[in-house]
JSON list of C-alpha atoms in Angstrom, two decimals:
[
{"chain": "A", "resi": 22, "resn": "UNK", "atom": "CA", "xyz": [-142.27, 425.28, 114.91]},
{"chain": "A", "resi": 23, "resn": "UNK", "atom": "CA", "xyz": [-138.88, 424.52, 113.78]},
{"chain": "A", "resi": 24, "resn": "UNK", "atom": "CA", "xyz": [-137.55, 421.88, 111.17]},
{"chain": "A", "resi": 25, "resn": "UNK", "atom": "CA", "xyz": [-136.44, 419.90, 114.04]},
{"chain": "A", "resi": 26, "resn": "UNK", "atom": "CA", "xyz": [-140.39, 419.21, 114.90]},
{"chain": "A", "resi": 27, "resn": "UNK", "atom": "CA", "xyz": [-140.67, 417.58, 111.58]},
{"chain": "A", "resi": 28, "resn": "UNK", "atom": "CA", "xyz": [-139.40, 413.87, 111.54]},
{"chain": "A", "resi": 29, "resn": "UNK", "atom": "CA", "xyz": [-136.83, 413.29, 108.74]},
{"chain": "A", "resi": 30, "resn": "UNK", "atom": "CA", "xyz": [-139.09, 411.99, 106.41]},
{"chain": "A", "resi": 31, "resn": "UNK", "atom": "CA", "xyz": [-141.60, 415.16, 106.24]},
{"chain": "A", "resi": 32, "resn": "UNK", "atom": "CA", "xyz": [-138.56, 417.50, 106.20]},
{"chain": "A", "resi": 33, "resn": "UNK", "atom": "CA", "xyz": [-136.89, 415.65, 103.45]},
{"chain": "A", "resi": 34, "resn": "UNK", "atom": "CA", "xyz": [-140.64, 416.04, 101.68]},
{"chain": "A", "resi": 35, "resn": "UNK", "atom": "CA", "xyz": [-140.62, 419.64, 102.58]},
{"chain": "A", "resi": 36, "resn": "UNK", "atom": "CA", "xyz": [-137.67, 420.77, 100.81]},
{"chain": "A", "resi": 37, "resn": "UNK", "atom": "CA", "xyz": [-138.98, 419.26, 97.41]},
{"chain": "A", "resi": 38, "resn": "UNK", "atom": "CA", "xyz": [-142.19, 422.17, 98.01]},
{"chain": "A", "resi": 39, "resn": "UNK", "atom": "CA", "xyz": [-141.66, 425.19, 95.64]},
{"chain": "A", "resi": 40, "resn": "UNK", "atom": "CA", "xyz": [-141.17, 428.65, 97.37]},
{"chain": "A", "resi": 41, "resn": "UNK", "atom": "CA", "xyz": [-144.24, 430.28, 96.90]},
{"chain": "A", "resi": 42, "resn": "UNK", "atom": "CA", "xyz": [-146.85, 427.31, 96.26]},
{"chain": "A", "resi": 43, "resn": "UNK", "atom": "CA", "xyz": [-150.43, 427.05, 97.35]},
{"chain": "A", "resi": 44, "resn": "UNK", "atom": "CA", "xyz": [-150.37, 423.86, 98.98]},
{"chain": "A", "resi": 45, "resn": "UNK", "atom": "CA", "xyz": [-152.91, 420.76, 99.42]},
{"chain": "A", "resi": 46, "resn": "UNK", "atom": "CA", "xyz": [-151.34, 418.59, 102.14]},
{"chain": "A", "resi": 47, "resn": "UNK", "atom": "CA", "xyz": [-153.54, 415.18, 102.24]},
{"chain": "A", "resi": 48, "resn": "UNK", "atom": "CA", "xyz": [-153.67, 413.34, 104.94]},
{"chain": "A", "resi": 49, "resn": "UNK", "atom": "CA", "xyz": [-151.96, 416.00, 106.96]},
{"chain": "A", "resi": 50, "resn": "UNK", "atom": "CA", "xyz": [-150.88, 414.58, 110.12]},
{"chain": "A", "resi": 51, "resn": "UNK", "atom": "CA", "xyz": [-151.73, 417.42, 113.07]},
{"chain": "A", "resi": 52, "resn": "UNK", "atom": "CA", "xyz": [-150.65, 419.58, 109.65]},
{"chain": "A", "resi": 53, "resn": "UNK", "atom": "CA", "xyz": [-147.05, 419.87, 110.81]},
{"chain": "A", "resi": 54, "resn": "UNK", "atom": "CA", "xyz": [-146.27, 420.17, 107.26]},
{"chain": "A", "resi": 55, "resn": "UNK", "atom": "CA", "xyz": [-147.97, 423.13, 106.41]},
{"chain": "A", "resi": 56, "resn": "UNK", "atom": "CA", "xyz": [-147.34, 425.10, 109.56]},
{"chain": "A", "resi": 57, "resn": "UNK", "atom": "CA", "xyz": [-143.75, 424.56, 108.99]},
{"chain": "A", "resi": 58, "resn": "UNK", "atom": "CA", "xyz": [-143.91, 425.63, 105.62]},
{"chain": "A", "resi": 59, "resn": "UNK", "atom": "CA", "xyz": [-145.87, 428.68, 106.38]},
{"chain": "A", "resi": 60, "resn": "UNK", "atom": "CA", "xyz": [-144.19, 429.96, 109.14]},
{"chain": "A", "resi": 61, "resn": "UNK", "atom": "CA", "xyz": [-140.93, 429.47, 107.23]},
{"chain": "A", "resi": 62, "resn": "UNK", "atom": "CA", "xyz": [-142.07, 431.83, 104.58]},
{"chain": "A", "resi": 63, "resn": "UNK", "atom": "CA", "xyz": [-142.05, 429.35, 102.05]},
{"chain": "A", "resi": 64, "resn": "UNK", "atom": "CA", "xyz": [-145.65, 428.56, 101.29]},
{"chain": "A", "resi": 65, "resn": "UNK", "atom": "CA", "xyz": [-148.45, 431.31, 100.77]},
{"chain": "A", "resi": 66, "resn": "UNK", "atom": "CA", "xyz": [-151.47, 429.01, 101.78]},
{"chain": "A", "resi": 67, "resn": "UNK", "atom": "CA", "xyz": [-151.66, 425.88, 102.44]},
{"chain": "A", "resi": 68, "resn": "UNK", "atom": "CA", "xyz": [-154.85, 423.15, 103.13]},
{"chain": "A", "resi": 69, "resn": "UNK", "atom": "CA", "xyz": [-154.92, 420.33, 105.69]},
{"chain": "A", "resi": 70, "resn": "UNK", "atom": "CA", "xyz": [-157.06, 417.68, 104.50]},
{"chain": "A", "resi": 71, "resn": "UNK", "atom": "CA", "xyz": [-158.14, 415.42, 106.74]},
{"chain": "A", "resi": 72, "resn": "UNK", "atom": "CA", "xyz": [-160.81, 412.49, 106.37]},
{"chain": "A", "resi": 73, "resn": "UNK", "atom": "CA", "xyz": [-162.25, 411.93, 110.03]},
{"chain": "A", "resi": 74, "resn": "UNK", "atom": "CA", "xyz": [-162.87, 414.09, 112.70]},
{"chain": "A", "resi": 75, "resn": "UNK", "atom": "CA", "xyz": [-160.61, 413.17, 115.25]},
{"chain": "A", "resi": 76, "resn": "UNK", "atom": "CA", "xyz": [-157.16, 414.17, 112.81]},
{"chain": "A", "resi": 77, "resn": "UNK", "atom": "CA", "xyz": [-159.87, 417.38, 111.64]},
{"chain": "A", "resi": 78, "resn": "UNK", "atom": "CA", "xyz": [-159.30, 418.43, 115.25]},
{"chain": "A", "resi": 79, "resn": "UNK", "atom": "CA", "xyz": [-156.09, 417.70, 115.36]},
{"chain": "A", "resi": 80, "resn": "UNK", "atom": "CA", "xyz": [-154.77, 419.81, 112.84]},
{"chain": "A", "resi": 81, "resn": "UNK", "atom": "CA", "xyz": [-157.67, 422.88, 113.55]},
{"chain": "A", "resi": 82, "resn": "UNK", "atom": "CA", "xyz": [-156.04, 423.11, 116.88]},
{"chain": "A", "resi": 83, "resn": "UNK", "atom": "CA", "xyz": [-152.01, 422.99, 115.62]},
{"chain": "A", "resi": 84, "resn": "UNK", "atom": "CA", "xyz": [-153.42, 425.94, 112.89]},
{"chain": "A", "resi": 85, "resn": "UNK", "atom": "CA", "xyz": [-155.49, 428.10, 115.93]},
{"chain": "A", "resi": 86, "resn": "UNK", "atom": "CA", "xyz": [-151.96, 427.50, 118.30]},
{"chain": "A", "resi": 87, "resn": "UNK", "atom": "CA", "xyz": [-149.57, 429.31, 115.81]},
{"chain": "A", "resi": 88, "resn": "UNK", "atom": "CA", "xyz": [-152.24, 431.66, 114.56]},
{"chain": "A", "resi": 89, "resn": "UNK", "atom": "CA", "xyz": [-152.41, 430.45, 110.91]},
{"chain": "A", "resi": 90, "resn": "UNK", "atom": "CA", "xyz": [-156.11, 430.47, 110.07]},
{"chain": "A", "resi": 91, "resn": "UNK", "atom": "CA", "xyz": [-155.36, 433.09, 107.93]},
{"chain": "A", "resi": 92, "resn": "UNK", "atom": "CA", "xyz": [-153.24, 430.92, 105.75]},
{"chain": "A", "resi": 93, "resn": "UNK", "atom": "CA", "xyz": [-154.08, 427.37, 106.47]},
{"chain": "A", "resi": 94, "resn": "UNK", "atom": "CA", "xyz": [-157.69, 425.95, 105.92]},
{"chain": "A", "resi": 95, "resn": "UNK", "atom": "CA", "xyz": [-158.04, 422.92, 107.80]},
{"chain": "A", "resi": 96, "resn": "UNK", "atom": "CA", "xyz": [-160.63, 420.32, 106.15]},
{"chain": "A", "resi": 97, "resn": "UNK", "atom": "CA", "xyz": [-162.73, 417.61, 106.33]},
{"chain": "A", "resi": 98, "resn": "UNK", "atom": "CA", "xyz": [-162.95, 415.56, 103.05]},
{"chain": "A", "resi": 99, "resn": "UNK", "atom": "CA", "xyz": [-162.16, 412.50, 101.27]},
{"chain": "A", "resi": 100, "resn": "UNK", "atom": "CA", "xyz": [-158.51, 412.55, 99.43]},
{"chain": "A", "resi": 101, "resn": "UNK", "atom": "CA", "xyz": [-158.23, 415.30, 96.92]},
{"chain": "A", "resi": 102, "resn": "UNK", "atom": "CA", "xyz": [-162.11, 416.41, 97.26]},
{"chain": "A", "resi": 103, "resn": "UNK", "atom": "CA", "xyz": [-160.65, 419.08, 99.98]},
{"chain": "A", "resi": 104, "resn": "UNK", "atom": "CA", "xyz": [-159.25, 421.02, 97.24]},
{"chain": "A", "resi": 105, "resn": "UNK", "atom": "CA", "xyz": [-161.69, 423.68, 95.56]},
{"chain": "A", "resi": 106, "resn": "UNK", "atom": "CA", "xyz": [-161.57, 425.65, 92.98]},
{"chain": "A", "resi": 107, "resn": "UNK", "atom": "CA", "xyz": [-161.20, 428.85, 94.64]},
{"chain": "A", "resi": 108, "resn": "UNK", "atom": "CA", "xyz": [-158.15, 427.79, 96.67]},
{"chain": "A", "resi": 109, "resn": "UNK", "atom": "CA", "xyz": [-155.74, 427.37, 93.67]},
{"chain": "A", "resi": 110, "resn": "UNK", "atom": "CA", "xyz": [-153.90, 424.93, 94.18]},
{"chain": "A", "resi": 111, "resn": "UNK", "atom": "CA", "xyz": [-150.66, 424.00, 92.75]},
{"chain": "A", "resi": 112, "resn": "UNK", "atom": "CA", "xyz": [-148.57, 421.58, 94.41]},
{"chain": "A", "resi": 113, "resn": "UNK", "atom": "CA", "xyz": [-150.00, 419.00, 96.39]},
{"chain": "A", "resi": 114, "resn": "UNK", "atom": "CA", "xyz": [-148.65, 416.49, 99.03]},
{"chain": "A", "resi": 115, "resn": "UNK", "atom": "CA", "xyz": [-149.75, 413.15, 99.69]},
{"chain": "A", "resi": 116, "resn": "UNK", "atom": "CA", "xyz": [-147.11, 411.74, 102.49]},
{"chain": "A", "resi": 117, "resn": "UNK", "atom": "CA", "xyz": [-146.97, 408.79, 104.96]},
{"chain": "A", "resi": 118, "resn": "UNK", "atom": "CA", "xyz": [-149.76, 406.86, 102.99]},
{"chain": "A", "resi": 119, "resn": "UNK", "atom": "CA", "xyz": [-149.76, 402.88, 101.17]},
{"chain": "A", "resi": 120, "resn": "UNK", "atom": "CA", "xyz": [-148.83, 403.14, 97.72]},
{"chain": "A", "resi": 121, "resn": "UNK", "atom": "CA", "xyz": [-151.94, 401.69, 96.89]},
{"chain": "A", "resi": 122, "resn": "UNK", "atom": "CA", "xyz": [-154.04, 404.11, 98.43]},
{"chain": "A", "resi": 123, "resn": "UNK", "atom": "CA", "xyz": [-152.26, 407.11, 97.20]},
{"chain": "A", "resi": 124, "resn": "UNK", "atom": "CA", "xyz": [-153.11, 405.45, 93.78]},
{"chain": "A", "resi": 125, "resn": "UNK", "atom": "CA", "xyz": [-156.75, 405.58, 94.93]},
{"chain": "A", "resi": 126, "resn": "UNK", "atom": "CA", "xyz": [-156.44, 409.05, 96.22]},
{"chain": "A", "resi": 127, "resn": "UNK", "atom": "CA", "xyz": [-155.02, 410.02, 93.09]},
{"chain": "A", "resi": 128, "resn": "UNK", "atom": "CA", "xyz": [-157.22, 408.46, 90.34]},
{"chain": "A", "resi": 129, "resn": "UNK", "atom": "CA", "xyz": [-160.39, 409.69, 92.09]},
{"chain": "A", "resi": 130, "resn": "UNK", "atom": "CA", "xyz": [-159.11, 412.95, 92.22]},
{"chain": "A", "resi": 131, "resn": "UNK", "atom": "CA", "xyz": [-159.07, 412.82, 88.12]},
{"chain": "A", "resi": 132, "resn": "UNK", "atom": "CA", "xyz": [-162.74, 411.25, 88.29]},
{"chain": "A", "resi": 133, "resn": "UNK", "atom": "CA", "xyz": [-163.95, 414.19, 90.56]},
{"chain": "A", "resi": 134, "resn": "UNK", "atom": "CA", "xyz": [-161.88, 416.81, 88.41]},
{"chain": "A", "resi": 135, "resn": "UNK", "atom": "CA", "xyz": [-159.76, 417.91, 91.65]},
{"chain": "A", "resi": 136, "resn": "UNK", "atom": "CA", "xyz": [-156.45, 416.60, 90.38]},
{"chain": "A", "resi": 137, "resn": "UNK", "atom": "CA", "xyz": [-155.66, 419.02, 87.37]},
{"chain": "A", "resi": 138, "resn": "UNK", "atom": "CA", "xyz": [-152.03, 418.85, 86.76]},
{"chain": "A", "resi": 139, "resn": "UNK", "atom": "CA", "xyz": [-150.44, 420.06, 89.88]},
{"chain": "A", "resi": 140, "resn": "UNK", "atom": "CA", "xyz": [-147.16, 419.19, 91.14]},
{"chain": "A", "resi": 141, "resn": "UNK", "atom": "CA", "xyz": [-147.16, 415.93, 93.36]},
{"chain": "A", "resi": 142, "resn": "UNK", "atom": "CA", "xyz": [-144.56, 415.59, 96.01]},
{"chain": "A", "resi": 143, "resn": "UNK", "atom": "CA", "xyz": [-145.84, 411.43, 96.59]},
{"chain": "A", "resi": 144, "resn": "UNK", "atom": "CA", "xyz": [-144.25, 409.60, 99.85]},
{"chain": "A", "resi": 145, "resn": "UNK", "atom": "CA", "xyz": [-145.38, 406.13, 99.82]},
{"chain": "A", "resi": 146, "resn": "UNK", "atom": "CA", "xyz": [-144.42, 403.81, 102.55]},
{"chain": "A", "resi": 147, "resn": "UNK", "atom": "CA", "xyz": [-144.96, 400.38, 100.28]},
{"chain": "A", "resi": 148, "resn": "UNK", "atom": "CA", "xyz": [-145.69, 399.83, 96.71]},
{"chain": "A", "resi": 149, "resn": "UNK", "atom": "CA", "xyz": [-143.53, 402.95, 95.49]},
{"chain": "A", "resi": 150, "resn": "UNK", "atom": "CA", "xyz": [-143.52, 400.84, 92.02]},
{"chain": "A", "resi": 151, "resn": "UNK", "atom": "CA", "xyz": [-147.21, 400.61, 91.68]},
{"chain": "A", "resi": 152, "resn": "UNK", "atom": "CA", "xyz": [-147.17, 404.88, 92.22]},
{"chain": "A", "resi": 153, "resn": "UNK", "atom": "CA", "xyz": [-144.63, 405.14, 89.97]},
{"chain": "A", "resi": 154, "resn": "UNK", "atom": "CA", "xyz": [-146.92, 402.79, 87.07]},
{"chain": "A", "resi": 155, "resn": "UNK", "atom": "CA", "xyz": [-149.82, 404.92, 87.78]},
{"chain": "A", "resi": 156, "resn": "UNK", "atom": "CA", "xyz": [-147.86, 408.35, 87.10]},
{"chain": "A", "resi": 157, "resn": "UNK", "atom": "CA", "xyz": [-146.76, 407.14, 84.03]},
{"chain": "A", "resi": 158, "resn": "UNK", "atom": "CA", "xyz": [-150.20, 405.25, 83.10]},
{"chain": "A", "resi": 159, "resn": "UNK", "atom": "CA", "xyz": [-151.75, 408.69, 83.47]},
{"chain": "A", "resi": 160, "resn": "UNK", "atom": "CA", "xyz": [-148.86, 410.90, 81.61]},
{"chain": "A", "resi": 161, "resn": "UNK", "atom": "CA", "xyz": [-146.74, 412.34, 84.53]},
{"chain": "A", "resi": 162, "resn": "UNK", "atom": "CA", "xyz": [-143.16, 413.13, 84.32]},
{"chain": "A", "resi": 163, "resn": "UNK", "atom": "CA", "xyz": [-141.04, 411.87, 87.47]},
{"chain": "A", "resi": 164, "resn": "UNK", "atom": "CA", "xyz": [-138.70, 414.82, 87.80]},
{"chain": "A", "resi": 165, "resn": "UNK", "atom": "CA", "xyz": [-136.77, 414.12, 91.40]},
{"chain": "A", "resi": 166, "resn": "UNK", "atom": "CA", "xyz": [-137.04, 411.46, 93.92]},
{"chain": "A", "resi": 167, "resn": "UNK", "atom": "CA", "xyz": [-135.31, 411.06, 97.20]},
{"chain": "A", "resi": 168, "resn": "UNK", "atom": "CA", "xyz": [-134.80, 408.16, 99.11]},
{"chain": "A", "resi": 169, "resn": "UNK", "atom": "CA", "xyz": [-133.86, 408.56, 102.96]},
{"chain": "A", "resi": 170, "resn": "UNK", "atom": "CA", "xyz": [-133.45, 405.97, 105.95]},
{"chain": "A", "resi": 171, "resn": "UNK", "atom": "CA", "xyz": [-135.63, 407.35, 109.08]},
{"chain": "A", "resi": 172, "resn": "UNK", "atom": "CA", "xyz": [-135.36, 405.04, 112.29]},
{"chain": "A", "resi": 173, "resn": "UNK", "atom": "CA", "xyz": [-134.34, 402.18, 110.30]},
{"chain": "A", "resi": 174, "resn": "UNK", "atom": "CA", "xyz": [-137.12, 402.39, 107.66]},
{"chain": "A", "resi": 175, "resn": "UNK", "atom": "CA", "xyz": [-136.59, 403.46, 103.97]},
{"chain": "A", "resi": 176, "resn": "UNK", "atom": "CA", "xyz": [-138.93, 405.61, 102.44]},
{"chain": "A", "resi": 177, "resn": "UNK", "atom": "CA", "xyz": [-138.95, 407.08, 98.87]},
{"chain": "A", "resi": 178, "resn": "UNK", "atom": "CA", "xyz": [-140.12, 410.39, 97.95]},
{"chain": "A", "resi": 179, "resn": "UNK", "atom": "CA", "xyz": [-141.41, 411.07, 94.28]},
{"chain": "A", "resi": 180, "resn": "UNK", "atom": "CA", "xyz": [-142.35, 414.19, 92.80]},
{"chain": "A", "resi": 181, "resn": "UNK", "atom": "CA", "xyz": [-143.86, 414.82, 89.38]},
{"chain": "A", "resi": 182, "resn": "UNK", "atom": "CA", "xyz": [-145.54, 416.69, 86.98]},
{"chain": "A", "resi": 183, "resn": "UNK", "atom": "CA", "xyz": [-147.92, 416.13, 84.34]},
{"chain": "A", "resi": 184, "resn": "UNK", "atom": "CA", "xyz": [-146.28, 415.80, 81.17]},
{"chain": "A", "resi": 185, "resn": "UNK", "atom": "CA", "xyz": [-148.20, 413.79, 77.63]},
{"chain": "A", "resi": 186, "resn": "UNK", "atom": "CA", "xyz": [-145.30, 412.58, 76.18]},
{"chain": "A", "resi": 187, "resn": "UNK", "atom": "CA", "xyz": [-143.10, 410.32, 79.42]},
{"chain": "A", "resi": 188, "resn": "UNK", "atom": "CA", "xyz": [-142.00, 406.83, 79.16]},
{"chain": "A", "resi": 189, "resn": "UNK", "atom": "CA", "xyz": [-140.32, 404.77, 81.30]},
{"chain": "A", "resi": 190, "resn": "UNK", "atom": "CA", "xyz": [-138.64, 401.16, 81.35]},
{"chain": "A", "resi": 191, "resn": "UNK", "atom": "CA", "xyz": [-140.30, 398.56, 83.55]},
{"chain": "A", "resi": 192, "resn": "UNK", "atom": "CA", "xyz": [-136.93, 398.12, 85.10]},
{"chain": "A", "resi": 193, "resn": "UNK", "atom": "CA", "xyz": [-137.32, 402.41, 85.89]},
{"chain": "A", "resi": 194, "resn": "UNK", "atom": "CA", "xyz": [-140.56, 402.35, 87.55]},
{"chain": "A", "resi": 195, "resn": "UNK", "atom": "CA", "xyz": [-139.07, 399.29, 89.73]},
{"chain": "A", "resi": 196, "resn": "UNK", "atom": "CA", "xyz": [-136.17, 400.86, 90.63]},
{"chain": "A", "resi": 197, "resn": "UNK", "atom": "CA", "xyz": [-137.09, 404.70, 90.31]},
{"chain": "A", "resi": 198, "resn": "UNK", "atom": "CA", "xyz": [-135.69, 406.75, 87.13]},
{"chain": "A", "resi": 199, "resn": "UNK", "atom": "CA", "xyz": [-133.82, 409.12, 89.21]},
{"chain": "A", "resi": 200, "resn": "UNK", "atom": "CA", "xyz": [-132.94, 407.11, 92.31]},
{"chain": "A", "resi": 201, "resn": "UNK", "atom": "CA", "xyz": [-131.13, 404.38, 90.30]},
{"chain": "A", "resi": 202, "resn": "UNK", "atom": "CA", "xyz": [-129.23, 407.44, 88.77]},
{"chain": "A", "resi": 203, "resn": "UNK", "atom": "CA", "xyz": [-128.29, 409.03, 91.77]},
{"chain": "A", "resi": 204, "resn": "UNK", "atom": "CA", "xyz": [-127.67, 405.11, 93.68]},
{"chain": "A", "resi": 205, "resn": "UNK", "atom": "CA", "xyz": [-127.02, 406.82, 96.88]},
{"chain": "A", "resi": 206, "resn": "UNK", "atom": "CA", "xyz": [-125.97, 405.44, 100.38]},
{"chain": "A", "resi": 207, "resn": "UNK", "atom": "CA", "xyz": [-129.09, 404.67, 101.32]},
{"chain": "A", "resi": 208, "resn": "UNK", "atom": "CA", "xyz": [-130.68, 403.18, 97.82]},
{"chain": "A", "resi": 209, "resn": "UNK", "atom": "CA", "xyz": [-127.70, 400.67, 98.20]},
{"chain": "A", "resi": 210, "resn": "UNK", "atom": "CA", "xyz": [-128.82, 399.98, 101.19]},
{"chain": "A", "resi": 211, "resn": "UNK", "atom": "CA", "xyz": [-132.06, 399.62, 100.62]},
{"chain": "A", "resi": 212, "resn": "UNK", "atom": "CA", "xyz": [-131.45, 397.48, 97.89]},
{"chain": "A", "resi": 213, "resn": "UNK", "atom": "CA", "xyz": [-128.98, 395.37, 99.19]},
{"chain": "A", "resi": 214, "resn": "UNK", "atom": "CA", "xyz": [-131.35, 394.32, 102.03]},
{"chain": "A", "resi": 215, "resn": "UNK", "atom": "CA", "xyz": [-133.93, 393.56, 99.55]},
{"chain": "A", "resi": 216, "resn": "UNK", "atom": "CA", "xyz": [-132.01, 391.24, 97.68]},
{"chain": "A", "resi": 217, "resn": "UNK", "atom": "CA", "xyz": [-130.95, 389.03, 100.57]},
{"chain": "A", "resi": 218, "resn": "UNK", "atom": "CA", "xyz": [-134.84, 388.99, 101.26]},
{"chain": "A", "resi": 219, "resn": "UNK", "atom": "CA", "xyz": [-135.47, 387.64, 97.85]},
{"chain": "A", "resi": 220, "resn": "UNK", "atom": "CA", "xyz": [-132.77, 385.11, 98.15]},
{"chain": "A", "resi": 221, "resn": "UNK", "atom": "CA", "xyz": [-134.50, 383.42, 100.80]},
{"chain": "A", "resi": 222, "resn": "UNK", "atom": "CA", "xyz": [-137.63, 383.60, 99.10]},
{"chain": "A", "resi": 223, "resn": "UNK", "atom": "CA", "xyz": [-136.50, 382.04, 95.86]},
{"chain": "A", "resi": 224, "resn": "UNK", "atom": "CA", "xyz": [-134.99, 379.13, 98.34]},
{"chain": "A", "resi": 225, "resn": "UNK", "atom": "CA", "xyz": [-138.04, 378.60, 99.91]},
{"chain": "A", "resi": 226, "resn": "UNK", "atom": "CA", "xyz": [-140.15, 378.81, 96.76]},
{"chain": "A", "resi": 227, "resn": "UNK", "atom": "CA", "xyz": [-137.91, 375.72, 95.21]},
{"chain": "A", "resi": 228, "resn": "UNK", "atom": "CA", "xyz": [-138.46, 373.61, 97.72]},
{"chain": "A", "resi": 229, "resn": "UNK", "atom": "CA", "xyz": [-142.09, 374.40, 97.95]},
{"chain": "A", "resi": 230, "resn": "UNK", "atom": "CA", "xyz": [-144.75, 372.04, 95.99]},
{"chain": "A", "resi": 231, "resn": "UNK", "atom": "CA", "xyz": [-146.49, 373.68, 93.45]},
{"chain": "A", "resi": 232, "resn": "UNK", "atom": "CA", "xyz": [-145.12, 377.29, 92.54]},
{"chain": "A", "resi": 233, "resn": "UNK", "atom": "CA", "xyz": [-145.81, 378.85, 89.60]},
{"chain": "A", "resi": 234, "resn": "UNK", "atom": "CA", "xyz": [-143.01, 379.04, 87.18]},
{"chain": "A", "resi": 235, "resn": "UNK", "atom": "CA", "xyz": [-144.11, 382.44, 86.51]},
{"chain": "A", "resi": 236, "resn": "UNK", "atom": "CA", "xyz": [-143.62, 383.47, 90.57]},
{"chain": "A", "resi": 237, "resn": "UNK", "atom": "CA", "xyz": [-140.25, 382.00, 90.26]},
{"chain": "A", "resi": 238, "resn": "UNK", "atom": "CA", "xyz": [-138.78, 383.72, 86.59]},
{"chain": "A", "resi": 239, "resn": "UNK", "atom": "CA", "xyz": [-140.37, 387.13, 88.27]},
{"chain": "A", "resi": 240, "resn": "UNK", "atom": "CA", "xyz": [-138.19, 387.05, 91.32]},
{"chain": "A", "resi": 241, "resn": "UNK", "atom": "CA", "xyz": [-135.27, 386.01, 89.36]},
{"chain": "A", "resi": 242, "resn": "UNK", "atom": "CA", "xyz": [-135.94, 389.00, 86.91]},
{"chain": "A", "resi": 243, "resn": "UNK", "atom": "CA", "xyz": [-135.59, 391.19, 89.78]},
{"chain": "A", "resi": 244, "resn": "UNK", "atom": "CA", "xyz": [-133.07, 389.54, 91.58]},
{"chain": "A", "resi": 245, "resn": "UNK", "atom": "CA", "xyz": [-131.06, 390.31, 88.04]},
{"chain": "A", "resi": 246, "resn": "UNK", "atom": "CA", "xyz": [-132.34, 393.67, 88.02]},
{"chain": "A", "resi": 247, "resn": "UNK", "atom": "CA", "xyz": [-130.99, 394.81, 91.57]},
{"chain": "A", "resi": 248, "resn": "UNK", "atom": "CA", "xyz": [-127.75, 393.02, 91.24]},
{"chain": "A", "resi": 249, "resn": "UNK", "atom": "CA", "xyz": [-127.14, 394.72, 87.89]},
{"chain": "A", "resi": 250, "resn": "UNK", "atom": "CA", "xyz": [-128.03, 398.10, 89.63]},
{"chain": "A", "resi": 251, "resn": "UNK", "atom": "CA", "xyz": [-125.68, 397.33, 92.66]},
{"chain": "A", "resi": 252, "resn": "UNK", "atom": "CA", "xyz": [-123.13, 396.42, 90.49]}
]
């Protein structure tokens, strides 16, 4: 397995994986990720965590093809209950996922004591704000983010570590702390698109009966915000 099996989006995520980790892929998607990692030296052992049987499979077969048992564990659990204490984990990746439900993933991991501090490489496909308020609700750092365009679809890749003292402006965790530093091709892009979205939804909301002021001043906030960060 070559980088060219991985679609954009999990290579971009791969290259944010420290040489050397021991890695807990989550929701691990025939665990391309992994075996890619593995095979390219970069990763010492690696799980696949899967939640139903049918991905469980899956991924036990990609690991058996390349020979890999040795260094990949494929396994059934529920979010970040397939790490254990013996497998020393370090870095985990949670890819491909709501943003919602990696918040889920993530603050039941701290319930069940499996989320201890490692690194988290996050890739939401939606609410990349709401993972962003969590991290810094719960005293993570956000230390690199990427955002890449992958058959016409933006996705945003976040990776941070746990850190007590990390604050962040409201108009950061919108935006992302390092993306709107870097403002790349593609995060103008991105943004761009969104505003002409939210354009037509604050002309539709005035001549609707009944809004809430407070809908209205919200999407003109971050209408404000994103024209200020285009500018």
């Amino acid at each position: 397995m070559n980088s060219h099996i991985l679609s954009q989006r999990l290579a971009a995520v791969a290259e944010f994986v420290p040489r050397k980790a021991r890695l807990a892929d989550i929701g691990s998607d025939h665990a391309y990720l992994p075996i890619f990692l593995v095979r390219a030296g970069k990763v010492d052992y690696a799980i696949a965590g899967e939640v139903a049987q049918g991905p469980l499979k899956a991924a036990s077969a990609q690991v058996k093809r390349y020979d890999l048992e040795e260094k990949i564990t494929a396994r059934l659990a529920d979010g970040l209950t397939a790490i254990y204490p013996k497998d020393q984990i370090d870095t985990i990746v949670i890819a491909g996922m709501g943003g919602i439900l990696i918040e889920s993933i993530l603050t039941n991991g701290q319930k069940d004591g499996s989320l201890k501090g490692q690194r988290l490489i996050l890739q939401p496909n939606n609410h990349e704000s709401d993972v962003r308020h969590w991290l810094a609700a719960n005293h993570y750092k956000i230390y690199d983010e990427q955002i890449i365009e992958d058959y016409g679809k933006f996705y945003e890749i976040i990776v941070a570590c746990y850190q007590e003292n990390s604050h962040y402006t409201s108009k950061e965790l919108y935006f992302g702390p390092v993306l709107m530093q870097k403002k790349t091709a593609s995060f103008q892009k991105k943004w761009q698109k969104k505003l002409e979205i939210k354009q037509k939804v604050l002309r539709n909301l005035k001549n609707a009966h009944r809004v809430p002021k407070d809908k209205i001043t919200a999407e003109k906030r971050q209408m404000a915000w994103i024209e200020e960060v285009l500018s």
